[in-house]
């Protein structure tokens, strides 16, 4: 009995720091955020309780829906563009022999550079007057293609997505590359003895073996698209005309730039609910696939 109580006490002591951290930095702020979402709090004057007015306004807010649409575009681009390229890059690296280490470093370079420096570099590349992209178009005689890439709502969001894929490419490549290295060489040798081509080996052996890693990378892509903030904030600050806002940058602007703290909290609580629904849906999908397997 004494030993059992001692074990429970030890377990409690180990769990307590994590619980305190969760309560202080996640649970309590979330409760405060939910409370202020029902007020007109603006940090400058006493707040009043306004019920569901913030949420009613949010339902009619086209800018919020547009930020969700941008997050969806980001998610699809990461899953269907970045990841296939990362898989192909991992396969290509295996054929380079001595150059494999060098190409690994090149692929991982965007991650080493970091988001802040990377965003600044790409902002200068997309610059209208002095940008490298417009300069190259001028050199090759395509002056008509020159554009205000970050100043046009139609192209700015795609620039943000491109930079996001570039910055996160290193991690995606590393996961797929490690997974490919973990595939037993005996499988490849047996397939070659049976007359399989390299294309057949990659499609019929490598890709099925990468399925668990693909699932992990899909989850990471969803998380990255939902929590996207820094690249958008650094490159466009949500502009032009709020066309590149992600949910987090939109919430930040409403709460701190426009001083609408109550409405910003309503945006954050709604976004938390959306994230929970997405997490629940993904868990259901993963479990159903495991059941079928």
Coordinates of N, CA and C in Angstrom, one line a residue, residues 33-39 52-59 61 63-65 68 246-256 260-275:
X33 N -9.3 34.5 -23.2 CA -9.6 34.9 -24.6 C -11.1 34.6 -24.9
X34 N -11.6 33.5 -24.4 CA -13.1 33.2 -24.6 C -13.9 34.2 -24.0
X35 N -13.6 34.7 -22.8 CA -14.3 35.7 -22.0 C -14.3 37.0 -22.8
X36 N -13.2 37.5 -23.2 CA -13.1 38.8 -23.9 C -13.7 38.8 -25.2
X37 N -13.9 37.6 -25.8 CA -14.6 37.5 -27.1 C -16.0 37.9 -27.1
X38 N -16.6 38.0 -25.9 CA -18.0 38.4 -25.7 C -18.1 39.8 -25.2
X39 N -16.9 40.6 -25.3 CA -16.9 42.0 -24.9 C -16.4 42.9 -26.1
X52 N -23.0 37.9 -28.3 CA -22.5 37.2 -29.5 C -22.3 38.2 -30.6
X53 N -22.2 39.5 -30.3 CA -22.1 40.5 -31.4 C -20.8 40.3 -32.2
X54 N -19.7 40.0 -31.5 CA -18.4 39.7 -32.2 C -18.5 38.5 -33.2
X55 N -19.2 37.5 -32.7 CA -19.3 36.3 -33.5 C -20.3 36.5 -34.7
X56 N -21.3 37.3 -34.5 CA -22.2 37.6 -35.6 C -21.5 38.4 -36.6
X57 N -20.7 39.3 -36.2 CA -19.9 40.1 -37.2 C -18.9 39.2 -37.9
X58 N -18.3 38.2 -37.2 CA -17.3 37.3 -37.8 C -18.0 36.4 -38.9
X59 N -19.2 36.0 -38.6 CA -19.9 35.2 -39.6 C -20.1 35.9 -40.9
X61 N -18.0 38.3 -42.0 CA -16.7 38.9 -42.3 C -16.1 38.2 -43.5
X63 N -13.3 38.9 -45.0 CA -11.9 38.9 -44.9 C -11.4 37.7 -44.1
X64 N -12.2 37.3 -43.1 CA -11.9 36.1 -42.3 C -12.0 34.8 -43.2
X65 N -13.0 34.7 -44.0 CA -13.2 33.6 -44.9 C -12.1 33.6 -45.9
X68 N -9.0 32.0 -44.4 CA -9.1 30.6 -44.4 C -8.9 30.0 -45.7
X246 N -3.4 35.3 -43.5 CA -3.7 34.0 -43.0 C -4.5 34.2 -41.7
X247 N -5.2 33.2 -41.2 CA -6.0 33.4 -40.0 C -5.3 34.1 -38.8
X248 N -4.0 33.7 -38.6 CA -3.3 34.3 -37.5 C -2.9 35.7 -37.7
X249 N -2.5 36.1 -38.9 CA -2.2 37.5 -39.2 C -3.4 38.3 -39.2
X250 N -4.5 37.8 -39.6 CA -5.8 38.5 -39.6 C -6.2 38.8 -38.1
X251 N -6.1 37.7 -37.3 CA -6.4 37.9 -35.9 C -5.5 39.0 -35.2
X252 N -4.2 38.9 -35.6 CA -3.2 39.9 -35.0 C -3.6 41.3 -35.4
X253 N -3.9 41.5 -36.7 CA -4.3 42.8 -37.2 C -5.5 43.4 -36.5
X254 N -6.5 42.5 -36.3 CA -7.8 43.0 -35.7 C -7.5 43.3 -34.2
X255 N -6.8 42.5 -33.5 CA -6.6 42.7 -32.1 C -5.6 43.8 -31.8
X256 N -4.5 43.9 -32.4 CA -3.4 44.8 -32.0 C -3.2 46.0 -32.9
X260 N -9.0 46.2 -31.8 CA -10.3 45.5 -31.6 C -10.0 44.2 -30.9
X261 N -9.6 44.3 -29.6 CA -9.2 43.2 -28.9 C -10.3 42.1 -28.7
X262 N -11.5 42.6 -28.4 CA -12.6 41.7 -28.3 C -12.9 40.9 -29.5
X263 N -12.9 41.6 -30.7 CA -13.2 40.9 -31.9 C -12.0 40.0 -32.3
X264 N -10.8 40.4 -32.0 CA -9.6 39.6 -32.3 C -9.7 38.3 -31.5
X265 N -10.2 38.3 -30.2 CA -10.4 37.1 -29.5 C -11.5 36.2 -30.0
X266 N -12.5 36.8 -30.6 CA -13.5 36.0 -31.2 C -13.0 35.3 -32.4
X267 N -12.1 36.0 -33.2 CA -11.4 35.3 -34.3 C -10.6 34.1 -33.8
X268 N -9.8 34.4 -32.7 CA -8.9 33.3 -32.2 C -9.7 32.1 -31.7
X269 N -10.8 32.3 -31.0 CA -11.6 31.2 -30.5 C -12.2 30.4 -31.6
X270 N -12.7 31.1 -32.6 CA -13.3 30.5 -33.8 C -12.2 29.6 -34.5
X271 N -11.0 30.2 -34.6 CA -9.9 29.5 -35.3 C -9.5 28.3 -34.5
X272 N -9.5 28.4 -33.2 CA -9.2 27.2 -32.3 C -10.2 26.1 -32.6
X273 N -11.5 26.4 -32.6 CA -12.5 25.4 -32.9 C -12.3 24.8 -34.3
X274 N -11.9 25.6 -35.3 CA -11.7 25.1 -36.6 C -10.5 24.1 -36.6
X275 N -9.4 24.5 -35.9 CA -8.2 23.6 -35.7 C -8.6 22.3 -35.1

